mmCIF file of C-alpha atoms in Angstrom:
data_model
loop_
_atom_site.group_PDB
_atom_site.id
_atom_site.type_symbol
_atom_site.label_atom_id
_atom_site.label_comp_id
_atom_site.label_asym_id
_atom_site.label_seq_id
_atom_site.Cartn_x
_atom_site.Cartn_y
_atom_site.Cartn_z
ATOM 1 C CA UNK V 1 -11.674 29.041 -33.276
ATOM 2 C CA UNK V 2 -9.867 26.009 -31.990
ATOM 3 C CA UNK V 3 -10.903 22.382 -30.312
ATOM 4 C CA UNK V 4 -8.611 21.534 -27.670
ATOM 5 C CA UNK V 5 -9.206 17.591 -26.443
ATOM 6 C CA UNK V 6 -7.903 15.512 -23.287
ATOM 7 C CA UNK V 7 -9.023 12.097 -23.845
ATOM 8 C CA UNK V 8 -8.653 9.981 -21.272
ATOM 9 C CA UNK V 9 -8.158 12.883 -18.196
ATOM 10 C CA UNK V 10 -5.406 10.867 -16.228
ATOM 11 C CA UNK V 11 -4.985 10.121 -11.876
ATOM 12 C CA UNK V 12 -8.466 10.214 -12.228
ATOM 13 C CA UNK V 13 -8.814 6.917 -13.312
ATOM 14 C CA UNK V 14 -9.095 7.299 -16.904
ATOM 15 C CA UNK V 15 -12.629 7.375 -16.874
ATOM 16 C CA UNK V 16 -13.358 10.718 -18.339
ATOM 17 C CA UNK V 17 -12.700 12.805 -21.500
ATOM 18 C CA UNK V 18 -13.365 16.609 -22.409
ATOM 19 C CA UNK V 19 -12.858 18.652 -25.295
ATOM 20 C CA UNK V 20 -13.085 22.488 -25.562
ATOM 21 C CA UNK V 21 -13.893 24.878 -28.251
ATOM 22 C CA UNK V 22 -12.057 28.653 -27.719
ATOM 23 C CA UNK V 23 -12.245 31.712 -29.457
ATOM 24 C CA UNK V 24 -9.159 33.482 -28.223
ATOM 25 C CA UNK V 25 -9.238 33.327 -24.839
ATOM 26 C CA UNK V 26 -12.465 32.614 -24.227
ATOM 27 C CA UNK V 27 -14.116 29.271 -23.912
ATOM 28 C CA UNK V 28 -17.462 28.880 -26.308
ATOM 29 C CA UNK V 29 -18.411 25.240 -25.893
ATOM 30 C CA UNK V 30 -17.256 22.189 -23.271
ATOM 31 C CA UNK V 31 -18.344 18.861 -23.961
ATOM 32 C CA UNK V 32 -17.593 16.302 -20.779
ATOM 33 C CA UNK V 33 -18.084 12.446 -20.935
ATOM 34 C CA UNK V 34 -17.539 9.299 -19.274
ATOM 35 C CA UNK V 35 -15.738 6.911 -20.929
ATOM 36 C CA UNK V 36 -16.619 3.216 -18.902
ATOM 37 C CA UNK V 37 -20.609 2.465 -18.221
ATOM 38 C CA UNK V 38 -20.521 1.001 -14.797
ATOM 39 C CA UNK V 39 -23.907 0.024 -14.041
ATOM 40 C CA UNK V 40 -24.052 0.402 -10.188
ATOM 41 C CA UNK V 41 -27.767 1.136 -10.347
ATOM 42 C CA UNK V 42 -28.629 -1.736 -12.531
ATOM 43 C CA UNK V 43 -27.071 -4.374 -10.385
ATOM 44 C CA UNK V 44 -28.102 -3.215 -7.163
ATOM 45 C CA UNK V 45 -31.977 -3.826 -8.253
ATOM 46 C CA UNK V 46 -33.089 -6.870 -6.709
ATOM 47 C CA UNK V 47 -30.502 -6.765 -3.796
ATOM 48 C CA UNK V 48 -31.026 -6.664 0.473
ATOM 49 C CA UNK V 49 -30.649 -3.094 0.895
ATOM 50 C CA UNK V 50 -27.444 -3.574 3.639
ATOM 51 C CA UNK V 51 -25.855 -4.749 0.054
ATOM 52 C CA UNK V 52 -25.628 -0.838 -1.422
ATOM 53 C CA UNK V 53 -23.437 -0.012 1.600
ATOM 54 C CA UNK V 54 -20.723 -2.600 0.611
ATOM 55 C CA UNK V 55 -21.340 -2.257 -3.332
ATOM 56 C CA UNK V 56 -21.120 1.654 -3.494
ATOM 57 C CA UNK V 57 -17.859 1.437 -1.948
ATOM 58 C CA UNK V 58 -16.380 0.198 -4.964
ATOM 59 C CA UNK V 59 -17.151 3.272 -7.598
ATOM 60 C CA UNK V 60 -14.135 4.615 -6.214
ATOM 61 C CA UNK V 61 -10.922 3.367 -4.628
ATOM 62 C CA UNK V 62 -10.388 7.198 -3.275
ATOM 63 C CA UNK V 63 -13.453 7.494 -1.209
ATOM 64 C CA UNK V 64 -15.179 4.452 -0.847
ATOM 65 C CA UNK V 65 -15.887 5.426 2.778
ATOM 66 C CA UNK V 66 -18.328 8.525 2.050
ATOM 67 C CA UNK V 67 -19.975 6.112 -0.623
ATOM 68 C CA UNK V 68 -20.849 3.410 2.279
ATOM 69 C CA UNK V 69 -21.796 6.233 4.610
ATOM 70 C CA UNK V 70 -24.297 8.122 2.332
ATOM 71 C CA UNK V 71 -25.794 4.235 1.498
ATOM 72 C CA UNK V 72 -25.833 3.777 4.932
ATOM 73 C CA UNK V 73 -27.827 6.873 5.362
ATOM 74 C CA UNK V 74 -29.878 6.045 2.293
ATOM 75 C CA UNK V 75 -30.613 2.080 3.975
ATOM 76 C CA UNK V 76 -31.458 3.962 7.244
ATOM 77 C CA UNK V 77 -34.319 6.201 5.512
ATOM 78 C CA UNK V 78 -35.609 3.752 3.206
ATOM 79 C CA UNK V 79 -36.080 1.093 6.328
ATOM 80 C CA UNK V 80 -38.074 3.742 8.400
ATOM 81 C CA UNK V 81 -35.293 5.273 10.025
ATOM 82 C CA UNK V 82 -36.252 9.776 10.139
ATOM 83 C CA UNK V 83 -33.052 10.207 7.900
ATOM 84 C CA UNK V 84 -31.369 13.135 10.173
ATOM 85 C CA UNK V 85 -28.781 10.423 10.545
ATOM 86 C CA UNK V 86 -28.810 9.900 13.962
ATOM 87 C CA UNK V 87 -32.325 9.288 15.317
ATOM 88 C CA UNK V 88 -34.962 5.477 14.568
ATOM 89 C CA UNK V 89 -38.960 5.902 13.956
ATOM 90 C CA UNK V 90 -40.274 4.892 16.471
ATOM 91 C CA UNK V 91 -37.059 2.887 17.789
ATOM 92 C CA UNK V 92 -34.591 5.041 19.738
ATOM 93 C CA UNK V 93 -31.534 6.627 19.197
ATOM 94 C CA UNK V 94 -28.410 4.917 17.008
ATOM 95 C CA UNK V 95 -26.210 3.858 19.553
ATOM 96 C CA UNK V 96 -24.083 6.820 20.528
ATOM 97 C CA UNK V 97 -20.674 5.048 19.990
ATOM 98 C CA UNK V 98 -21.932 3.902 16.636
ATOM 99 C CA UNK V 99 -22.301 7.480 15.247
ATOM 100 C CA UNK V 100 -18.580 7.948 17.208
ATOM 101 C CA UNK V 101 -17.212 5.374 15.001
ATOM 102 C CA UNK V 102 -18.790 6.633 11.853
ATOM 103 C CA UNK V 103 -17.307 9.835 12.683
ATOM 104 C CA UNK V 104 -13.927 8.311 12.782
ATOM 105 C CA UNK V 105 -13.873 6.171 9.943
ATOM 106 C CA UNK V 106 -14.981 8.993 8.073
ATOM 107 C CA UNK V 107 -12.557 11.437 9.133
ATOM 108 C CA UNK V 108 -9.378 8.998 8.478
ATOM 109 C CA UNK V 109 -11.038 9.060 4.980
ATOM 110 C CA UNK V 110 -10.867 12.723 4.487
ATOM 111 C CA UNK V 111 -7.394 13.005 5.891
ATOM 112 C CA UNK V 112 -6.261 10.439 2.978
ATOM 113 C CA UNK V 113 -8.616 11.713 0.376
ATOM 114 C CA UNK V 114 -7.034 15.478 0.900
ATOM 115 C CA UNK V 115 -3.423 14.095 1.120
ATOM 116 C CA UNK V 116 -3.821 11.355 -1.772
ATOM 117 C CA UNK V 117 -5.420 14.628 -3.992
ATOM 118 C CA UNK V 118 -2.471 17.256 -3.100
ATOM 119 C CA UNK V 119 0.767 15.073 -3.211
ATOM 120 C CA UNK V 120 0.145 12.214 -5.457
ATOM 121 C CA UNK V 121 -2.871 13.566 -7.795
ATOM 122 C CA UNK V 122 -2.586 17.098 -8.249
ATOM 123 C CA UNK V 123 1.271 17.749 -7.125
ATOM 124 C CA UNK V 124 3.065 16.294 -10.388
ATOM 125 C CA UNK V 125 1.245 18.565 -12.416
ATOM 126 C CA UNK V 126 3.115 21.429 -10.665
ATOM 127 C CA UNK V 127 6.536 19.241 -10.253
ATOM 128 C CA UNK V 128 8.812 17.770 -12.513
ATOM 129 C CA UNK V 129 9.884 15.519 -10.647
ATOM 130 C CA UNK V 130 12.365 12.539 -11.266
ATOM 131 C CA UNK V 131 12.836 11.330 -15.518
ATOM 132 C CA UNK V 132 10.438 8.522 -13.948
ATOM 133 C CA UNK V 133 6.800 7.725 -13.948
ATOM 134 C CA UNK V 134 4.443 9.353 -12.774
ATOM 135 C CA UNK V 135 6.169 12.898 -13.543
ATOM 136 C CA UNK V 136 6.976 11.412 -17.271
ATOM 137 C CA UNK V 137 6.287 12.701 -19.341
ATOM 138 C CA UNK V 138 6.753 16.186 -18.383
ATOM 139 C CA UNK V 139 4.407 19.261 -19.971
ATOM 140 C CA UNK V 140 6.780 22.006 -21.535
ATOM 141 C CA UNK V 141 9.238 23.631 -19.340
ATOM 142 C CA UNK V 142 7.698 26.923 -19.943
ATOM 143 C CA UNK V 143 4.505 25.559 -17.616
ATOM 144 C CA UNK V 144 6.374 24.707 -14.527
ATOM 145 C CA UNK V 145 8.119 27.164 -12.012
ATOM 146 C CA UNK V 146 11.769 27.353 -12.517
ATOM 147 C CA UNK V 147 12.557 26.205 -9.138
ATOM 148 C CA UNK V 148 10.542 22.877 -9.842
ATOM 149 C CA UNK V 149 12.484 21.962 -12.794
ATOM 150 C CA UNK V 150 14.379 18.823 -12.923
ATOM 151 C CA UNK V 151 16.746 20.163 -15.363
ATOM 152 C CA UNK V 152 20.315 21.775 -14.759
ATOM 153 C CA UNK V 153 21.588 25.546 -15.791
ATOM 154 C CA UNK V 154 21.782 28.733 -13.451
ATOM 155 C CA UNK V 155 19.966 29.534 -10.871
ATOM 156 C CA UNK V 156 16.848 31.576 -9.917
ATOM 157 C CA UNK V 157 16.239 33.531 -7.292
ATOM 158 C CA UNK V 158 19.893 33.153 -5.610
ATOM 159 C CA UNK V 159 19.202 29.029 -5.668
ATOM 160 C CA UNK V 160 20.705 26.430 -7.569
ATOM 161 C CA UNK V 161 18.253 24.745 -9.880
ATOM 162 C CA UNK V 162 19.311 21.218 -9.684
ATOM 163 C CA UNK V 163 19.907 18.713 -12.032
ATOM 164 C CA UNK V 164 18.048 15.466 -11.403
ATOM 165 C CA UNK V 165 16.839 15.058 -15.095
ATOM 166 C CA UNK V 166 18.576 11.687 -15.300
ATOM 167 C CA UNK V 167 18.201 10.146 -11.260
ATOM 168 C CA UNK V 168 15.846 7.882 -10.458
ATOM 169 C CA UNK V 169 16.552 8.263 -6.967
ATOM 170 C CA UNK V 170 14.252 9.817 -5.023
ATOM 171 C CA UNK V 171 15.391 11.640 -1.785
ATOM 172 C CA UNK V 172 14.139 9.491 1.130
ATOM 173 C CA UNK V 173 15.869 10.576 4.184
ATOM 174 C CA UNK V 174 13.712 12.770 6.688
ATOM 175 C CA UNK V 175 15.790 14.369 8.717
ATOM 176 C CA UNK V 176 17.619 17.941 8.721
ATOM 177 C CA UNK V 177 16.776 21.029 5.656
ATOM 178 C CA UNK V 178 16.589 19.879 1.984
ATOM 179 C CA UNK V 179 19.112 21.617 -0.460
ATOM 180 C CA UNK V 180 16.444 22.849 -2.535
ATOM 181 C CA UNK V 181 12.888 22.970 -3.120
ATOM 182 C CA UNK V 182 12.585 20.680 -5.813
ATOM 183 C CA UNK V 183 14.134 18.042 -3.132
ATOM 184 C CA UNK V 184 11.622 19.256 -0.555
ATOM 185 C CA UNK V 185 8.551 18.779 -2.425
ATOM 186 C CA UNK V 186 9.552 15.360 -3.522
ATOM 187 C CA UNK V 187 10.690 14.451 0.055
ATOM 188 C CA UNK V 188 7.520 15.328 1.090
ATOM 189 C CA UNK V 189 5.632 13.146 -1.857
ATOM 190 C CA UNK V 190 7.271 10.315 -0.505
ATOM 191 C CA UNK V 191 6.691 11.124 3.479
ATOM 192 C CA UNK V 192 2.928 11.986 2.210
ATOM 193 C CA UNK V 193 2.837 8.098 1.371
ATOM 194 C CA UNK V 194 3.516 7.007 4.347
ATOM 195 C CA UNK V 195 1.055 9.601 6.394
ATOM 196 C CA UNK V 196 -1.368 8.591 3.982
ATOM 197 C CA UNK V 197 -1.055 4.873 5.332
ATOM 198 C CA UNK V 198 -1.076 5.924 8.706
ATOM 199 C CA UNK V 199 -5.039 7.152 8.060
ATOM 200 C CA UNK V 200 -5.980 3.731 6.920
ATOM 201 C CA UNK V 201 -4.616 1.945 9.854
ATOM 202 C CA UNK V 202 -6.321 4.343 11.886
ATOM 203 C CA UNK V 203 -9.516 3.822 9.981
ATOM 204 C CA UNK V 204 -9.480 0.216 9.691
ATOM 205 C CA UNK V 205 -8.616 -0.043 13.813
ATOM 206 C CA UNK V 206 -12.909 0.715 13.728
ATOM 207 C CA UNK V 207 -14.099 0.083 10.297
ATOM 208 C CA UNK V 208 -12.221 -3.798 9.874
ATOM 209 C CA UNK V 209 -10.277 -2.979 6.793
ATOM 210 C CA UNK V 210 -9.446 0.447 4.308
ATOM 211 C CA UNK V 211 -10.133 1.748 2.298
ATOM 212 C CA UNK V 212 -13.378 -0.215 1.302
ATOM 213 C CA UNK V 213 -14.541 -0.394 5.226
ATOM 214 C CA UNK V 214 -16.946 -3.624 6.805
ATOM 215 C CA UNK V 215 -18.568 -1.965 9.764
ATOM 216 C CA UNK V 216 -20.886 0.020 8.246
ATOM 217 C CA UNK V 217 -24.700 -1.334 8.493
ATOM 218 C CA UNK V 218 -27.883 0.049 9.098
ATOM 219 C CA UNK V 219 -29.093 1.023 12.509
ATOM 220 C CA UNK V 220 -25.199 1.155 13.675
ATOM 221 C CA UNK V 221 -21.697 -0.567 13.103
ATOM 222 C CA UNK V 222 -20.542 -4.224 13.174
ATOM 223 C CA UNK V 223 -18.083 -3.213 15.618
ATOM 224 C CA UNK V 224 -17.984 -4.328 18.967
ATOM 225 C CA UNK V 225 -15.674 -4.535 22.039
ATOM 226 C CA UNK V 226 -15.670 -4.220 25.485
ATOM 227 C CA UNK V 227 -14.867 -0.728 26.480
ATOM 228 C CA UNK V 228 -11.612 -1.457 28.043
ATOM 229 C CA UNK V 229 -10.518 -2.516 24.319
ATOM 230 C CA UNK V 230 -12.456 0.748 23.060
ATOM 231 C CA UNK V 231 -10.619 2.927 25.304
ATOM 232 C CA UNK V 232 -7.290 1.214 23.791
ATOM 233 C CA UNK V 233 -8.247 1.566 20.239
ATOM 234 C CA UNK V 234 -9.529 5.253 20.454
ATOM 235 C CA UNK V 235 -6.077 5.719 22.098
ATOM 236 C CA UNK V 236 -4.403 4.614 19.431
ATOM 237 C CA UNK V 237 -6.566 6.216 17.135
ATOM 238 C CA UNK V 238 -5.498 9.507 18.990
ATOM 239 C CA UNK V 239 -1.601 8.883 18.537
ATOM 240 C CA UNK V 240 -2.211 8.035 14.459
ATOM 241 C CA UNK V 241 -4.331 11.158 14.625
ATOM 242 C CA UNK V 242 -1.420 13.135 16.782
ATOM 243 C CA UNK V 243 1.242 12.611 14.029
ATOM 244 C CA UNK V 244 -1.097 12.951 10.212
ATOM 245 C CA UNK V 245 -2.338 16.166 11.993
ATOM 246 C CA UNK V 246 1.395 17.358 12.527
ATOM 247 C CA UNK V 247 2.513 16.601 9.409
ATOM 248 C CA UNK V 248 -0.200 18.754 7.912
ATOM 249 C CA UNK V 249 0.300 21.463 9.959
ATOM 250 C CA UNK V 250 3.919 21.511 9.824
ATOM 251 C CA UNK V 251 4.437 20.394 6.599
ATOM 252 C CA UNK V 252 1.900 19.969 3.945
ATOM 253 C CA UNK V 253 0.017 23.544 4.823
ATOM 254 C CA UNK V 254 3.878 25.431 4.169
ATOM 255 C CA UNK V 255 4.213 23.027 1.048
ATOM 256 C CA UNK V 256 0.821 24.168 -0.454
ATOM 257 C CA UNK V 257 1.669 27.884 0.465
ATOM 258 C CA UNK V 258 5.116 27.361 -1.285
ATOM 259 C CA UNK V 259 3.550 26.122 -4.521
ATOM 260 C CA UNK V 260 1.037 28.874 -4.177
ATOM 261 C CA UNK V 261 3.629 31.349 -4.310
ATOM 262 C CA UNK V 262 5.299 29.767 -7.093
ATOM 263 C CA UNK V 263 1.973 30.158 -9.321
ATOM 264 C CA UNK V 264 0.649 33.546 -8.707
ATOM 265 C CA UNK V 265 -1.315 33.287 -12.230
ATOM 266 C CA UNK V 266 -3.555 30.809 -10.487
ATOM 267 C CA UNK V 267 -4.232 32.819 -7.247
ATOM 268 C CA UNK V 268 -7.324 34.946 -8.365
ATOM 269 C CA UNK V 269 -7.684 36.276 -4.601
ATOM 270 C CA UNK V 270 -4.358 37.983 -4.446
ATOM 271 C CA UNK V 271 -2.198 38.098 -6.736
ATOM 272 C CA UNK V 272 -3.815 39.121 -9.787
ATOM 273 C CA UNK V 273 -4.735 36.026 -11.643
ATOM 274 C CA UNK V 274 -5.785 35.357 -15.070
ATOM 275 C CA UNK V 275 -9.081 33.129 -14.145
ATOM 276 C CA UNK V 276 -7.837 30.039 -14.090
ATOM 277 C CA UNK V 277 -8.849 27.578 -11.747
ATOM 278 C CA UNK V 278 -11.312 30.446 -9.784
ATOM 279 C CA UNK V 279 -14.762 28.284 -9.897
ATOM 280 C CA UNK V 280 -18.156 29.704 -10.460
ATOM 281 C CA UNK V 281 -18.563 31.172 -6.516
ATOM 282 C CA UNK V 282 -21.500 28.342 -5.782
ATOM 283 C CA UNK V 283 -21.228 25.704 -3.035
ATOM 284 C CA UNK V 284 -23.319 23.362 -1.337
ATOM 285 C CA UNK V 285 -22.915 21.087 1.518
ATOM 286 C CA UNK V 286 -25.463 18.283 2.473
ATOM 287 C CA UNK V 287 -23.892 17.840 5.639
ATOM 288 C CA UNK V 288 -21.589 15.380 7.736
ATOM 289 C CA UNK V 289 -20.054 14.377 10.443
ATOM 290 C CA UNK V 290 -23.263 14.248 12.634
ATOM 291 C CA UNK V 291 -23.752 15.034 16.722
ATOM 292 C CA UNK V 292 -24.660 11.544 18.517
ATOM 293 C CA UNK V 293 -27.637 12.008 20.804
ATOM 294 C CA UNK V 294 -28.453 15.652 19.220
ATOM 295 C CA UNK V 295 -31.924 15.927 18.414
ATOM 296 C CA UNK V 296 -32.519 17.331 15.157
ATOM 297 C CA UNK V 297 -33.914 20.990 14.473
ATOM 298 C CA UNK V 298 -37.508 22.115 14.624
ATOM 299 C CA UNK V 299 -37.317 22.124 11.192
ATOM 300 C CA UNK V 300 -36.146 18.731 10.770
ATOM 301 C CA UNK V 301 -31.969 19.484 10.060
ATOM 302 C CA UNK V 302 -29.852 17.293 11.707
ATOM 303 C CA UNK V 303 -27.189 18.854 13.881
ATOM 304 C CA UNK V 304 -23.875 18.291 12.179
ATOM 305 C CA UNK V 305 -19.976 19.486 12.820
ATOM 306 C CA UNK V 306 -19.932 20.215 9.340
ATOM 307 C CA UNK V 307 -23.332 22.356 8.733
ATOM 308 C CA UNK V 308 -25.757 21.471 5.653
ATOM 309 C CA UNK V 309 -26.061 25.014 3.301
ATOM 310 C CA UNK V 310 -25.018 26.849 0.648
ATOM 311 C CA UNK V 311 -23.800 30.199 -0.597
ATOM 312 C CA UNK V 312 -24.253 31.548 -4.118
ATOM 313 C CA UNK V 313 -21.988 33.733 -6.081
ATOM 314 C CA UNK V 314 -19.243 33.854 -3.663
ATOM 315 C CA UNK V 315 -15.524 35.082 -4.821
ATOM 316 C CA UNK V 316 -12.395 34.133 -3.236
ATOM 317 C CA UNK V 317 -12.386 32.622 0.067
ATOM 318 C CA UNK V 318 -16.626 32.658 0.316
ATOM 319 C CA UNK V 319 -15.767 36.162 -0.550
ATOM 320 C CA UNK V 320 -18.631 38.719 1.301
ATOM 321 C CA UNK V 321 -20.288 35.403 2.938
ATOM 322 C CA UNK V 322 -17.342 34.617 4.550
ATOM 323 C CA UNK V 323 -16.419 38.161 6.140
ATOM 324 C CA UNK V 324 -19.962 39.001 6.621
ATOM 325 C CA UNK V 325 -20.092 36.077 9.635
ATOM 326 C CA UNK V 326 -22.691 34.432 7.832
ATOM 327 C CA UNK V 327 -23.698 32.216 5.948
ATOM 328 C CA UNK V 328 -27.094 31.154 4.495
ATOM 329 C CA UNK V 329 -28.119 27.489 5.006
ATOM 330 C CA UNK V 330 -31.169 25.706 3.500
ATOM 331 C CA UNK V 331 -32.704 22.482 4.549
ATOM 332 C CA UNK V 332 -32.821 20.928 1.112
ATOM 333 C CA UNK V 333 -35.726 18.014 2.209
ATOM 334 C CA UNK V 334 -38.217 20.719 3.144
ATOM 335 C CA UNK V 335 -36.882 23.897 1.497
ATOM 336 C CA UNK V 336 -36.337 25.861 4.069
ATOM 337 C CA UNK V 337 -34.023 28.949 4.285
ATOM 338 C CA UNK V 338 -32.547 30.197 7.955
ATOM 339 C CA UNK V 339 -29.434 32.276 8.795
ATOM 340 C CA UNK V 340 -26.883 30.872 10.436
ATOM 341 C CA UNK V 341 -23.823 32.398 12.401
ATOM 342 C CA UNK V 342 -20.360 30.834 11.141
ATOM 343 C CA UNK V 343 -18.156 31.989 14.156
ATOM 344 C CA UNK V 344 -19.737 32.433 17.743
#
């Protein structure tokens, strides 16, 4: 038996520590805990309820934005408001543009959430990277691919694995084929920087500022302009929108597949994989991204781009759920179970 500990868990903030207890290869006890008491709960007692949608931004500097929006939902129910996130008790419909720029907002947010994760969380872990912060210190050499060394000696594969164990420099230019991969996936950690800026300017163009936004309020958004300046704001909105969603077609998709490749242990779904990383098959999703003007179900679901559901026991990609066509969704306020198409 042996007690493996990581205390603090770091790029997550350092709030969090676990420690594991294995008997060969299998894990008989995890203990998880939180290492800072925060108090959001306490301190919102007492407060105007418009006040949770600005505090609950700050738990997290990575997404503050869902924070405000479930608050905004939560200000919305507790006020009279039905809570399918788009219609008022008794008082109309949420302006249409208002659930528009919600939409928006949010969706710059998940754009940089997804990139910030990848590239500048989760990538270093797989890279070596430059003899710099954050890729110092390195794990053991034996944990990384040996194209995604930063060391020198032979090659693998038919390429040269370079030697950038003592550079600092970081490859910055973006044009033309980089010599390596190494070079490529730190080329693209830099160019993922500034993509990731382009999603808060295109956020902030409706929400005032990123990442903690100022337009979200109960019954709508503080934004407001004529719709000639609306039309030129969604435009540009469009041509910020036009290049992130290029570069992650074009480039951070192939990157992901690349690293994929390069850790076939980790790929439970096809290549044979030892376990790691494979989940316990059960997801749930409350919903977002709601229709405006959509009246809500029979049953009292909101109509949303991304459906409210769940799927149990599900291996690989949804596994049987997925290639099945369906998938089943509950309403979790009023327990209700229906089956719902995923591709018509």
């Amino acid at each position: 038996m042996a007690v493996h500990e990581l205390d603090p868990i770091s790029r997550i903030e350092g709030h969090l520590g676990a420690k594991l207890t294995t008997a060969g290869a299998a894990i008989t006890d995890v203990e998880v805990h939180g290492n800072l008491w925060r108090g959001f709960e306490n301190f919102l007692i007492g407060r105007e309820p418009n006040d949770a949608i600005t505090f609950t931004q700050r738990i997290c500097g990575v997404c503050p934005v869902p924070h405000g929006q479930a608050s905004t939902w939560a200000v919305e129910a507790a006020i009279g408001y039905s809570g399918t996130h788009q219609f008022q008790t008794g008082m109309g419909e949420i302006p249409t543009k208002a659930i528009h720029i919600r939409n928006m907002v949010l969706g710059a947010e998940y754009l940089m959430s997804s990139l910030t994760h990848f590239y500048h969380l989760a990538a270093p872990s797989y890279v070596q990277g430059p003899a710099v912060p954050p890729w110092t210190p390195y794990f053991d050499d034996a944990y990384y691919s040996p194209l995604l060394l930063a060391s020198a000696g032979g090659t693998n594969g038919g390429l040269a694995i370079p030697n950038y164990a003592t550079s600092s420099v970081l490859p910055l230019d973006d044009e033309g084929f980089s010599a390596d991969l190494w070079s490529a996936v730190i080329k693209q950690y830099v160019k993922a920087l500034r993509i990731r800026r382009l999603t808060f300017e295109a956020g902030a163009m409706f929400a005032g500022r990123m990442p903690m936004t100022s337009c979200y309020v109960a019954g709508g958004v503080t934004t407001y302009k004529a719709d000639s300046a609306m039309a030129t704001k969604c435009t540009k909105f469009t041509s910020f929108m036009t290049e992130i969603g290029d570069f992650v077609i074009r480039e951070y998709i192939p990157i992901v597949l690349a690293l994929g490749a390069l850790y076939p242990n980790f790929d439970n779904e096809h290549n044979g994989g030892q376990g790691w990383g494979a989940g316990c098959g059960n997801f749930l999703s409350w919903g977002s991204f709601p229709y405006a003007g959509v009246a809500p179900t029979a049953d009292g679901v909101a109509s949303n781009h991304f459906p409210r559901g769940w799927v149990k026991n599900a291996g690989g990609y949804f596994g049987a759920a997925e290639t099945s066509g369906t998938i089943v969704a509950a309403d979790i306020s009023g327990g209700l179970l229906n089956e719902h198409t995923l591709y018509s």
